[in-house]
């Protein structure tokens, strides 16, 4: 039994290290300005898929969505989906179970805006300025042995969104929740 437990921990650690290496390679590629795949991508469809997967993985969490119409951008559908998934993963990681969340996609002039919001504990103002930094983690109590990640999720979101000509922002009030908004230029044919 002890050997089985040790092998399970080794396998789990190997998988964690593989994800970390993949994340670092992705960041290095975006830093070098390597082009991403580009094709028309409907952010409403991507957000609907991501919200469905999130709801299936966390069925006890209330999730509302505003995902009507379409908002087509030019970009890499896999990487844009990764950005949305990372924001949803943050909701799961940083709010208590059962905390309501919301996903929406809106058209705002020549921009598409994807918002992932929660009604969780919020982020202190002093942390909001550093939240997109690589390896930065807001709660120092979340050591490597806890359920926390490597502190790359939001920096990956930021890098991917910038690589698509957009920006990501955070709005949070401690005790009232957090909202991340990704702004991407709409396709000229949209």
GROMACS .gro file of N, CA and C in nm, residues 32-116:
model
  255
   32UNK      N    1   0.825   3.609  -2.694
   32UNK     CA    2   0.903   3.620  -2.817
   32UNK      C    3   0.821   3.671  -2.933
   33UNK      N    4   0.693   3.689  -2.912
   33UNK     CA    5   0.606   3.739  -3.017
   33UNK      C    6   0.574   3.636  -3.123
   34UNK      N    7   0.589   3.509  -3.090
   34UNK     CA    8   0.555   3.405  -3.187
   34UNK      C    9   0.407   3.413  -3.219
   35UNK      N   10   0.375   3.404  -3.347
   35UNK     CA   11   0.233   3.418  -3.384
   35UNK      C   12   0.149   3.300  -3.336
   36UNK      N   13   0.027   3.332  -3.301
   36UNK     CA   14  -0.070   3.230  -3.263
   36UNK      C   15  -0.151   3.192  -3.387
   37UNK      N   16  -0.223   3.085  -3.377
   37UNK     CA   17  -0.316   3.048  -3.485
   37UNK      C   18  -0.418   3.161  -3.498
   38UNK      N   19  -0.464   3.185  -3.618
   38UNK     CA   20  -0.568   3.287  -3.634
   38UNK      C   21  -0.678   3.237  -3.726
   39UNK      N   22  -0.798   3.252  -3.676
   39UNK     CA   23  -0.918   3.219  -3.752
   39UNK      C   24  -1.033   3.292  -3.684
   40UNK      N   25  -1.146   3.305  -3.751
   40UNK     CA   26  -1.261   3.367  -3.684
   40UNK      C   27  -1.306   3.279  -3.567
   41UNK      N   28  -1.326   3.341  -3.452
   41UNK     CA   29  -1.364   3.270  -3.330
   41UNK      C   30  -1.483   3.343  -3.268
   42UNK      N   31  -1.590   3.270  -3.243
   42UNK     CA   32  -1.705   3.329  -3.175
   42UNK      C   33  -1.686   3.313  -3.024
   43UNK      N   34  -1.659   3.424  -2.956
   43UNK     CA   35  -1.636   3.420  -2.812
   43UNK      C   36  -1.758   3.373  -2.735
   44UNK      N   37  -1.877   3.399  -2.788
   44UNK     CA   38  -1.999   3.353  -2.720
   44UNK      C   39  -2.000   3.200  -2.717
   45UNK      N   40  -1.967   3.138  -2.829
   45UNK     CA   41  -1.963   2.991  -2.835
   45UNK      C   42  -1.857   2.937  -2.740
   46UNK      N   43  -1.736   2.998  -2.742
   46UNK     CA   44  -1.628   2.952  -2.653
   46UNK      C   45  -1.668   2.965  -2.507
   47UNK      N   46  -1.726   3.078  -2.471
   47UNK     CA   47  -1.764   3.101  -2.331
   47UNK      C   48  -1.876   3.006  -2.290
   48UNK      N   49  -1.968   2.975  -2.382
   48UNK     CA   50  -2.077   2.881  -2.353
   48UNK      C   51  -2.019   2.742  -2.324
   49UNK      N   52  -1.923   2.699  -2.406
   49UNK     CA   53  -1.858   2.569  -2.385
   49UNK      C   54  -1.784   2.566  -2.251
   50UNK      N   55  -1.709   2.673  -2.224
   50UNK     CA   56  -1.632   2.680  -2.099
   50UNK      C   57  -1.725   2.680  -1.978
   51UNK      N   58  -1.835   2.755  -1.986
   51UNK     CA   59  -1.931   2.760  -1.876
   51UNK      C   60  -1.995   2.622  -1.855
   52UNK      N   61  -2.026   2.553  -1.964
   52UNK     CA   62  -2.083   2.419  -1.952
   52UNK      C   63  -1.988   2.322  -1.884
   53UNK      N   64  -1.861   2.327  -1.923
   53UNK     CA   65  -1.761   2.240  -1.860
   53UNK      C   66  -1.742   2.275  -1.712
   54UNK      N   67  -1.741   2.404  -1.682
   54UNK     CA   68  -1.727   2.451  -1.543
   54UNK      C   69  -1.844   2.401  -1.459
   55UNK      N   70  -1.966   2.414  -1.511
   55UNK     CA   71  -2.086   2.370  -1.438
   55UNK      C   72  -2.084   2.219  -1.416
   56UNK      N   73  -2.036   2.144  -1.514
   56UNK     CA   74  -2.030   1.998  -1.499
   56UNK      C   75  -1.927   1.959  -1.392
   57UNK      N   76  -1.816   2.032  -1.384
   57UNK     CA   77  -1.711   2.001  -1.288
   57UNK      C   78  -1.746   2.048  -1.147
   58UNK      N   79  -1.835   2.146  -1.136
   58UNK     CA   80  -1.871   2.204  -1.005
   58UNK      C   81  -2.022   2.225  -1.001
   59UNK      N   82  -2.100   2.114  -1.001
   59UNK     CA   83  -2.245   2.127  -1.013
   59UNK      C   84  -2.313   2.196  -0.894
   60UNK      N   85  -2.247   2.207  -0.782
   60UNK     CA   86  -2.306   2.272  -0.666
   60UNK      C   87  -2.289   2.423  -0.664
   61UNK      N   88  -2.223   2.477  -0.765
   61UNK     CA   89  -2.198   2.621  -0.769
   61UNK      C   90  -2.300   2.687  -0.863
   62UNK      N   91  -2.377   2.784  -0.813
   62UNK     CA   92  -2.469   2.855  -0.902
   62UNK      C   93  -2.390   2.933  -1.009
   63UNK      N   94  -2.426   2.911  -1.135
   63UNK     CA   95  -2.359   2.979  -1.246
   63UNK      C   96  -2.465   3.038  -1.338
   64UNK      N   97  -2.459   3.169  -1.355
   64UNK     CA   98  -2.547   3.234  -1.451
   64UNK      C   99  -2.464   3.279  -1.570
   65UNK      N  100  -2.531   3.297  -1.681
   65UNK     CA  101  -2.458   3.339  -1.800
   65UNK      C  102  -2.543   3.432  -1.885
   66UNK      N  103  -2.474   3.520  -1.954
   66UNK     CA  104  -2.534   3.607  -2.056
   66UNK      C  105  -2.453   3.581  -2.182
   67UNK      N  106  -2.499   3.483  -2.259
   67UNK     CA  107  -2.422   3.436  -2.374
   67UNK      C  108  -2.513   3.426  -2.496
   68UNK      N  109  -2.567   3.541  -2.536
   68UNK     CA  110  -2.656   3.547  -2.651
   68UNK      C  111  -2.587   3.610  -2.770
   69UNK      N  112  -2.636   3.581  -2.888
   69UNK     CA  113  -2.581   3.641  -3.009
   69UNK      C  114  -2.445   3.585  -3.041
   70UNK      N  115  -2.361   3.671  -3.098
   70UNK     CA  116  -2.225   3.630  -3.130
   70UNK      C  117  -2.132   3.750  -3.114
   71UNK      N  118  -2.005   3.719  -3.096
   71UNK     CA  119  -1.900   3.821  -3.086
   71UNK      C  120  -1.776   3.756  -3.147
   72UNK      N  121  -1.756   3.781  -3.275
   72UNK     CA  122  -1.648   3.714  -3.348
   72UNK      C  123  -1.522   3.799  -3.346
   73UNK      N  124  -1.413   3.733  -3.305
   73UNK     CA  125  -1.280   3.793  -3.307
   73UNK      C  126  -1.191   3.706  -3.395
   74UNK      N  127  -1.074   3.757  -3.428
   74UNK     CA  128  -0.977   3.677  -3.502
   74UNK      C  129  -0.872   3.631  -3.402
   75UNK      N  130  -0.854   3.500  -3.391
   75UNK     CA  131  -0.758   3.452  -3.293
   75UNK      C  132  -0.745   3.301  -3.293
   76UNK      N  133  -0.679   3.254  -3.190
   76UNK     CA  134  -0.652   3.112  -3.170
   76UNK      C  135  -0.759   3.058  -3.075
   77UNK      N  136  -0.851   2.975  -3.125
   77UNK     CA  137  -0.960   2.930  -3.039
   77UNK      C  138  -0.913   2.850  -2.918
   78UNK      N  139  -0.807   2.774  -2.932
   78UNK     CA  140  -0.758   2.694  -2.819
   78UNK      C  141  -0.704   2.785  -2.710
   79UNK      N  142  -0.628   2.886  -2.748
   79UNK     CA  143  -0.568   2.977  -2.649
   79UNK      C  144  -0.673   3.069  -2.587
   80UNK      N  145  -0.770   3.113  -2.666
   80UNK     CA  146  -0.876   3.196  -2.608
   80UNK      C  147  -0.961   3.116  -2.510
   81UNK      N  148  -0.987   2.991  -2.543
   81UNK     CA  149  -1.061   2.904  -2.451
   81UNK      C  150  -0.979   2.884  -2.324
   82UNK      N  151  -0.847   2.869  -2.339
   82UNK     CA  152  -0.759   2.852  -2.223
   82UNK      C  153  -0.770   2.974  -2.130
   83UNK      N  154  -0.776   3.094  -2.188
   83UNK     CA  155  -0.789   3.215  -2.106
   83UNK      C  156  -0.919   3.214  -2.026
   84UNK      N  157  -1.029   3.178  -2.091
   84UNK     CA  158  -1.159   3.172  -2.021
   84UNK      C  159  -1.155   3.064  -1.914
   85UNK      N  160  -1.101   2.948  -1.949
   85UNK     CA  161  -1.092   2.838  -1.852
   85UNK      C  162  -1.009   2.879  -1.730
   86UNK      N  163  -0.899   2.951  -1.752
   86UNK     CA  164  -0.815   2.995  -1.640
   86UNK      C  165  -0.894   3.088  -1.546
   87UNK      N  166  -0.973   3.178  -1.604
   87UNK     CA  167  -1.052   3.268  -1.521
   87UNK      C  168  -1.157   3.191  -1.440
   88UNK      N  169  -1.220   3.094  -1.503
   88UNK     CA  170  -1.317   3.012  -1.431
   88UNK      C  171  -1.250   2.926  -1.325
   89UNK      N  172  -1.131   2.875  -1.354
   89UNK     CA  173  -1.057   2.796  -1.255
   89UNK      C  174  -1.024   2.882  -1.132
   90UNK      N  175  -0.999   3.010  -1.154
   90UNK     CA  176  -0.973   3.100  -1.040
   90UNK      C  177  -1.095   3.112  -0.950
   91UNK      N  178  -1.213   3.114  -1.010
   91UNK     CA  179  -1.335   3.120  -0.928
   91UNK      C  180  -1.339   2.998  -0.837
   92UNK      N  181  -1.315   2.882  -0.893
   92UNK     CA  182  -1.320   2.758  -0.814
   92UNK      C  183  -1.211   2.757  -0.706
   93UNK      N  184  -1.093   2.807  -0.740
   93UNK     CA  185  -0.980   2.800  -0.647
   93UNK      C  186  -0.987   2.904  -0.536
   94UNK      N  187  -1.049   3.019  -0.562
   94UNK     CA  188  -1.039   3.131  -0.467
   94UNK      C  189  -1.171   3.176  -0.406
   95UNK      N  190  -1.275   3.096  -0.425
   95UNK     CA  191  -1.402   3.127  -0.358
   95UNK      C  192  -1.452   3.002  -0.288
   96UNK      N  193  -1.528   3.019  -0.181
   96UNK     CA  194  -1.582   2.901  -0.112
   96UNK      C  195  -1.677   2.822  -0.203
   97UNK      N  196  -1.689   2.692  -0.179
   97UNK     CA  197  -1.785   2.613  -0.257
   97UNK      C  198  -1.924   2.675  -0.249
   98UNK      N  199  -1.995   2.670  -0.359
   98UNK     CA  200  -2.131   2.725  -0.362
   98UNK      C  201  -2.139   2.873  -0.389
   99UNK      N  202  -2.025   2.941  -0.400
   99UNK     CA  203  -2.026   3.085  -0.429
   99UNK      C  204  -2.076   3.108  -0.571
  100UNK      N  205  -2.177   3.193  -0.589
  100UNK     CA  206  -2.228   3.218  -0.724
  100UNK      C  207  -2.123   3.280  -0.816
  101UNK      N  208  -2.133   3.244  -0.944
  101UNK     CA  209  -2.044   3.297  -1.047
  101UNK      C  210  -2.127   3.334  -1.169
  102UNK      N  211  -2.067   3.417  -1.256
  102UNK     CA  212  -2.137   3.462  -1.377
  102UNK      C  213  -2.036   3.473  -1.490
  103UNK      N  214  -2.081   3.434  -1.609
  103UNK     CA  215  -2.001   3.448  -1.731
  103UNK      C  216  -2.085   3.523  -1.832
  104UNK      N  217  -2.025   3.624  -1.896
  104UNK     CA  218  -2.099   3.697  -1.998
  104UNK      C  219  -2.005   3.739  -2.110
  105UNK      N  220  -2.065   3.757  -2.226
  105UNK     CA  221  -1.994   3.814  -2.342
  105UNK      C  222  -2.083   3.924  -2.396
  106UNK      N  223  -2.024   4.042  -2.409
  106UNK     CA  224  -2.096   4.159  -2.459
  106UNK      C  225  -2.017   4.222  -2.572
  107UNK      N  226  -2.087   4.286  -2.662
  107UNK     CA  227  -2.024   4.369  -2.764
  107UNK      C  228  -2.027   4.512  -2.712
  108UNK      N  229  -1.914   4.580  -2.720
  108UNK     CA  230  -1.903   4.717  -2.672
  108UNK      C  231  -1.827   4.797  -2.777
  109UNK      N  232  -1.901   4.860  -2.867
  109UNK     CA  233  -1.836   4.930  -2.978
  109UNK      C  234  -1.764   4.831  -3.066
  110UNK      N  235  -1.636   4.853  -3.085
  110UNK     CA  236  -1.558   4.761  -3.170
  110UNK      C  237  -1.486   4.653  -3.088
  111UNK      N  238  -1.531   4.635  -2.963
  111UNK     CA  239  -1.469   4.538  -2.873
  111UNK      C  240  -1.568   4.430  -2.832
  112UNK      N  241  -1.515   4.311  -2.809
  112UNK     CA  242  -1.589   4.204  -2.743
  112UNK      C  243  -1.536   4.198  -2.601
  113UNK      N  244  -1.627   4.186  -2.504
  113UNK     CA  245  -1.587   4.180  -2.364
  113UNK      C  246  -1.640   4.052  -2.300
  114UNK      N  247  -1.548   3.972  -2.253
  114UNK     CA  248  -1.581   3.849  -2.180
  114UNK      C  249  -1.559   3.879  -2.032
  115UNK      N  250  -1.662   3.860  -1.952
  115UNK     CA  251  -1.651   3.886  -1.808
  115UNK      C  252  -1.678   3.757  -1.732
  116UNK      N  253  -1.588   3.727  -1.639
  116UNK     CA  254  -1.606   3.616  -1.545
  116UNK      C  255  -1.607   3.681  -1.406
   0.00000   0.00000   0.00000
